[in-house]
Coordinates of C-alpha atoms (C1' of nucleotides) in Angstrom, one line a residue:
Chain A
X27 CA 95.6 0.8 -42.0
X28 CA 96.9 2.0 -45.4
X29 CA 97.0 -1.3 -48.0
X30 CA 97.5 -1.0 -52.3
X31 CA 93.6 0.6 -52.6
X32 CA 94.6 3.8 -49.7
X33 CA 98.2 3.7 -51.4
X34 CA 97.0 4.0 -54.3
X35 CA 94.4 6.8 -54.2
X36 CA 97.6 8.1 -52.5
X37 CA 99.8 7.8 -55.5
X38 CA 97.4 8.9 -58.1
X39 CA 96.8 12.6 -55.7
X40 CA 100.8 12.5 -55.7
X41 CA 101.4 11.7 -59.2
X42 CA 98.5 15.2 -60.0
X43 CA 100.8 17.0 -58.4
X44 CA 104.6 16.7 -58.2
X45 CA 106.1 14.9 -61.1
X46 CA 108.1 18.4 -62.6
X47 CA 109.1 19.4 -60.1
X48 CA 113.1 19.2 -57.7
X49 CA 113.2 18.1 -54.3
X50 CA 115.4 21.4 -53.1
X51 CA 115.8 20.9 -49.4
X52 CA 115.0 18.4 -46.3
X53 CA 113.7 17.7 -42.7
X54 CA 113.9 14.5 -41.2
X55 CA 112.7 13.6 -37.4
X56 CA 115.4 11.9 -37.5
X57 CA 115.5 8.4 -35.7
X58 CA 116.3 4.9 -38.2
X59 CA 114.0 4.7 -40.0
X60 CA 112.7 8.3 -41.4
X61 CA 116.2 9.3 -41.5
X62 CA 117.0 8.8 -45.7
X63 CA 114.9 11.6 -46.0
X64 CA 116.9 15.0 -46.9
X65 CA 119.3 12.1 -49.3
X66 CA 116.1 13.2 -52.4
X67 CA 118.2 16.1 -51.9
X68 CA 119.0 18.2 -55.7
X69 CA 116.3 15.7 -57.3
X70 CA 113.8 16.4 -59.4
X71 CA 110.6 14.0 -59.3
X72 CA 110.0 12.1 -62.6
X73 CA 107.1 10.4 -61.2
X74 CA 104.5 8.3 -58.9
X75 CA 105.1 5.0 -58.5
X76 CA 103.7 2.5 -56.4
X77 CA 104.5 -1.4 -55.2
X78 CA 102.1 -3.2 -53.2
X79 CA 102.0 -0.6 -50.5
X80 CA 105.2 0.4 -51.3
X81 CA 104.9 4.0 -52.6
X82 CA 108.5 5.3 -55.6
X83 CA 108.7 8.4 -56.2
X84 CA 110.8 8.7 -59.5
X85 CA 113.7 10.7 -59.1
X86 CA 115.8 11.7 -62.3
X87 CA 115.1 8.4 -63.5
X88 CA 118.5 7.4 -61.2
X89 CA 117.3 6.8 -57.5
X90 CA 114.0 6.3 -55.7
X91 CA 112.7 7.7 -52.4
X92 CA 110.4 4.8 -51.4
X93 CA 107.8 5.9 -48.7
X94 CA 105.5 3.7 -46.5
X95 CA 102.9 4.6 -44.7
X96 CA 103.1 1.5 -42.1
X97 CA 99.9 2.1 -40.0
X98 CA 99.7 5.4 -39.3
X99 CA 101.2 7.1 -41.9
X100 CA 99.9 10.1 -43.7
X101 CA 101.2 12.3 -46.2
X102 CA 99.9 15.8 -47.1
X103 CA 101.5 18.9 -49.4
X104 CA 101.2 21.9 -48.3
X105 CA 101.0 25.9 -50.2
X106 CA 104.0 28.1 -48.8
X107 CA 101.4 30.1 -48.8
X108 CA 99.7 29.3 -45.7
X109 CA 101.9 30.5 -43.3
X110 CA 102.6 27.3 -41.7
X111 CA 106.1 27.0 -42.3
X112 CA 109.1 30.0 -41.2
X113 CA 110.9 31.8 -43.3
X114 CA 113.9 29.0 -42.8
X115 CA 113.1 26.3 -43.4
X116 CA 115.4 23.7 -41.0
X117 CA 114.7 25.6 -37.8
X118 CA 110.2 25.4 -38.5
X119 CA 108.4 24.1 -35.7
X120 CA 106.8 20.8 -35.9
X121 CA 103.4 19.2 -35.2
X122 CA 105.0 15.7 -32.8
X123 CA 103.8 13.4 -35.4
X124 CA 105.7 14.5 -38.1
X125 CA 108.7 12.5 -39.2
X126 CA 110.2 13.6 -42.9
X127 CA 108.6 16.7 -44.5
X128 CA 110.8 18.4 -47.7
X129 CA 110.8 21.7 -49.4
X130 CA 110.3 21.8 -52.9
X131 CA 110.8 23.7 -55.8
X132 CA 108.2 26.8 -56.0
X133 CA 107.8 26.3 -52.3
X134 CA 105.1 23.9 -51.8
X135 CA 106.5 20.9 -48.8
X136 CA 106.1 17.2 -49.1
X137 CA 104.7 16.3 -45.4
X138 CA 105.3 12.5 -44.3
X139 CA 103.0 12.5 -40.5
X140 CA 102.8 8.9 -38.3
X141 CA 102.6 8.8 -35.2
X142 CA 103.0 5.0 -35.0
X143 CA 106.7 5.4 -36.5
X144 CA 105.8 1.5 -38.0
X145 CA 106.4 3.2 -42.2
X146 CA 109.4 4.0 -44.0
X147 CA 111.3 6.1 -45.8
X148 CA 114.3 5.0 -47.9
X149 CA 116.5 6.7 -50.8
X150 CA 118.1 3.7 -52.7
X151 CA 119.8 3.7 -56.6
X152 CA 116.9 2.4 -58.8
X153 CA 115.8 -1.1 -59.1
X154 CA 117.8 -2.0 -55.6
X155 CA 115.9 -2.6 -52.9
X156 CA 117.9 -5.2 -51.1
X157 CA 118.0 -3.2 -48.0
X158 CA 113.5 -3.4 -48.3
X159 CA 113.0 -7.2 -48.0
X160 CA 109.7 -6.9 -48.5
X161 CA 109.6 -5.0 -51.7
X162 CA 112.3 -7.0 -52.7
X163 CA 110.5 -10.4 -52.6
X164 CA 106.9 -8.5 -53.3
X165 CA 104.8 -11.4 -54.9
X166 CA 103.0 -9.4 -58.2
X167 CA 100.6 -6.5 -58.5
X168 CA 96.6 -8.7 -58.3
X169 CA 95.6 -7.1 -61.6
X170 CA 98.8 -7.0 -63.2
X171 CA 98.8 -10.1 -66.0
X172 CA 101.2 -12.5 -64.5
X173 CA 98.5 -12.7 -61.5
X174 CA 96.1 -15.8 -62.3
X175 CA 94.2 -17.9 -60.9
X176 CA 97.1 -20.7 -61.4
X177 CA 99.9 -19.2 -59.9
X178 CA 97.1 -18.5 -56.6
X179 CA 97.0 -22.0 -56.4
X180 CA 100.1 -22.9 -56.9
X181 CA 101.9 -20.6 -54.3
X182 CA 98.9 -21.0 -51.6
X183 CA 99.6 -24.9 -52.3
X184 CA 103.6 -25.1 -52.1
X185 CA 103.5 -24.1 -48.5
X186 CA 102.0 -26.0 -45.1
X187 CA 101.2 -22.3 -43.7
X188 CA 97.7 -21.0 -43.4
X189 CA 96.0 -19.5 -46.3
X190 CA 95.9 -15.6 -44.5
X191 CA 99.1 -15.7 -43.3
X192 CA 100.3 -16.6 -47.2
X193 CA 98.2 -13.1 -48.9
X194 CA 99.5 -11.7 -45.9
X195 CA 103.2 -12.6 -46.3
X196 CA 103.0 -9.8 -49.7
X197 CA 105.1 -13.2 -51.8
X198 CA 101.9 -14.5 -53.3
X199 CA 100.7 -11.2 -54.7
X200 CA 100.8 -7.6 -53.0
X201 CA 99.5 -5.0 -50.7
X202 CA 96.6 -7.5 -49.2
X203 CA 96.2 -6.5 -45.3
X204 CA 94.6 -7.7 -42.4
X205 CA 91.5 -6.3 -43.8
X206 CA 91.5 -6.7 -47.2
X207 CA 92.2 -10.7 -47.2
X208 CA 89.0 -10.5 -45.3
X209 CA 87.1 -9.7 -47.1
X210 CA 88.6 -11.1 -49.9
X211 CA 88.4 -14.6 -48.2
X212 CA 84.7 -14.1 -47.2
X213 CA 84.0 -13.5 -50.8
X214 CA 84.7 -16.6 -52.2
X215 CA 83.2 -19.5 -49.5
X216 CA 88.0 -20.1 -48.1
X217 CA 88.9 -20.8 -44.6
X218 CA 91.1 -18.4 -43.3
X219 CA 92.9 -21.2 -42.5
X220 CA 92.9 -23.8 -45.4
X221 CA 96.2 -24.8 -46.4
X222 CA 95.2 -26.1 -49.8
X223 CA 93.1 -24.6 -51.9
X224 CA 90.9 -26.1 -54.9
X225 CA 91.1 -24.9 -58.9
X226 CA 87.6 -23.6 -58.3
X227 CA 88.5 -21.5 -54.5
X228 CA 92.1 -20.4 -56.3
X229 CA 89.7 -18.9 -59.5
X230 CA 87.4 -17.4 -57.2
X231 CA 89.3 -16.4 -54.9
X232 CA 91.2 -14.9 -57.9
X233 CA 88.4 -13.4 -58.5
X234 CA 87.7 -11.9 -55.1
X235 CA 91.1 -10.0 -54.5
X236 CA 90.9 -8.0 -58.0
X237 CA 86.9 -7.2 -56.6
X238 CA 87.6 -6.1 -53.4
X239 CA 90.6 -3.7 -54.6
X240 CA 88.7 -2.5 -56.3
X241 CA 85.8 -1.8 -55.0
X242 CA 88.9 -0.1 -52.3
X243 CA 89.8 1.9 -54.6
X244 CA 87.3 3.2 -55.9
X245 CA 85.6 4.1 -52.5
X246 CA 88.6 6.4 -52.3
X247 CA 89.8 3.5 -49.3
X248 CA 88.9 2.3 -45.9
X249 CA 89.2 4.9 -42.5
X250 CA 88.5 3.0 -39.5
X251 CA 90.6 5.9 -37.9
X252 CA 94.2 6.9 -38.8
X253 CA 93.5 7.3 -42.4
X254 CA 93.7 10.3 -44.8
X255 CA 93.7 11.0 -48.4
X256 CA 97.0 13.8 -49.4
X257 CA 93.7 16.4 -48.8
X258 CA 93.2 15.0 -45.5
X259 CA 89.3 13.9 -47.3
X260 CA 88.3 10.0 -45.9
X261 CA 87.6 7.0 -48.0
X262 CA 84.3 5.7 -47.1
X263 CA 85.0 2.2 -48.1
X264 CA 84.5 1.2 -44.3
X265 CA 80.8 2.0 -45.6
X266 CA 81.0 -1.7 -47.4
X267 CA 82.6 -3.7 -45.7
X268 CA 81.0 -6.9 -45.6
X269 CA 83.9 -9.5 -43.4
X270 CA 86.9 -7.2 -41.5
X271 CA 85.7 -6.6 -38.7
X272 CA 82.1 -8.0 -38.2
X273 CA 82.2 -10.7 -35.2
X274 CA 79.5 -11.0 -33.6
X275 CA 77.2 -9.1 -36.8
X276 CA 75.1 -11.5 -38.4
X277 CA 76.9 -12.8 -41.9
X278 CA 75.9 -10.8 -44.3
X279 CA 75.3 -13.8 -46.8
X280 CA 74.1 -15.9 -44.5
X281 CA 73.0 -14.6 -42.0
X282 CA 75.3 -16.9 -39.4
X283 CA 77.1 -15.3 -36.8
X284 CA 80.8 -13.8 -38.1
X285 CA 83.3 -15.3 -35.6
X286 CA 87.1 -13.8 -33.8
X287 CA 90.1 -16.0 -34.3
X288 CA 93.2 -15.4 -34.5
X289 CA 95.9 -16.3 -37.6
X290 CA 100.1 -14.8 -37.9
X291 CA 99.0 -12.7 -34.8
X292 CA 96.3 -10.9 -36.9
X293 CA 92.5 -10.7 -35.4
X294 CA 90.5 -12.4 -38.1
X295 CA 87.2 -12.5 -39.2
X296 CA 85.8 -15.1 -40.9
X297 CA 81.7 -16.7 -41.7
X298 CA 82.1 -20.7 -40.0
X299 CA 79.4 -21.5 -43.2
X300 CA 79.6 -19.3 -45.6
X301 CA 83.8 -20.4 -45.3
X302 CA 84.6 -24.2 -44.5
X303 CA 87.1 -25.8 -43.9
Chain B
dC23 C1' 116.0 -21.6 -46.5
dG24 C1' 111.9 -21.2 -44.8
dA25 C1' 109.2 -21.4 -40.3
dT26 C1' 107.8 -19.0 -36.1
dT27 C1' 108.2 -15.5 -32.4
dT28 C1' 109.0 -10.8 -30.2
dC29 C1' 109.6 -6.2 -31.2
dC30 C1' 108.7 -1.5 -32.6
dC31 C1' 104.9 2.7 -32.0
dT32 C1' 100.5 5.3 -29.5
dG33 C1' 96.2 6.5 -29.5
dG34 C1' 91.6 5.1 -27.9
dC35 C1' 89.1 2.5 -25.1
dC36 C1' 87.6 -0.6 -20.8
dG37 C1' 86.7 -1.4 -16.6
dC38 C1' 87.3 -0.2 -11.4
Chain C
dT18 C1' 89.0 11.9 -13.0
dG19 C1' 92.7 8.9 -12.9
dC20 C1' 95.2 5.0 -14.7
dG21 C1' 96.0 0.5 -15.3
dG22 C1' 96.2 -2.9 -19.2
dC23 C1' 94.9 -4.5 -24.0
dC24 C1' 93.9 -3.8 -28.1
dA25 C1' 95.1 -1.9 -33.5
dG26 C1' 98.7 -4.7 -37.1
dG27 C1' 102.8 -4.2 -41.3
dG28 C1' 107.9 -4.6 -41.7
dA29 C1' 111.5 -6.8 -39.6
dA30 C1' 115.0 -8.3 -37.2
dA31 C1' 116.1 -12.5 -34.3
dT32 C1' 115.3 -17.3 -33.5
dC33 C1' 114.3 -21.5 -33.8

DNA sequence: CGATTTCCCTGGCCGC
DNA sequence: TGCGGCCAGGGAAATC
């Protein structure tokens, strides 16, 4: 369940290791979500950016290799010296959930493993995101100056959908998923089914969103089950969660029992006392 | 066009 | 021990 903090952690590690290297070969699992991986062959990686939960590897500043990790996607970089790969890259035996690999000019291999195949790989002209509708209509980055409390209030109040549904849509603000939405709403004291928020609530929620994401990044992400960084390491933010996954347990602020409900098809935890409608 | 629903996937876990 | 059933959930497509 990589959300913004997990993807940002990975982005930083890739940015430290990839720029300047050329992609000289590629392999793909072959199904629709991954088959574009070889289109990156022949390009040099010039930088690694992130938009929401999407990783964007700039290719010669004219194309982009876009990787979404979905629910269980993991990236790793292996040196050739491990002997992991044979001399014939194309016919190397691979683990069962490997979805794509990119052979780099210096012999290293960028590997994409994704058990449940909710991830996705795309190669597009720079900035051409129409084939990825969510990316194309993504809201502002939460740490960008264009993401303000007023933007948040206006966007939320312009729709009749519950606030959690809106925050999950990626259109109001980019990068939040189930974990950090529950954390932010709890921290701000806003009910997940609220349909209108006051200026004071918008301000509190704006700050809470930045706060929980910043904390997540500083903790190297939340590892509940599958998430690992590029080195295979776990994050530690799962030890710092205040609300997500705590249904039935006492609220860490007021002691009332955290309740569980379903919103937009997603399990939602909240404190009925701290987060009133 | 916006809102709602369904589907994609597999491993882990629970109860019998 | 084995197995059916359920759950996790981001995003895209289909439907309303």
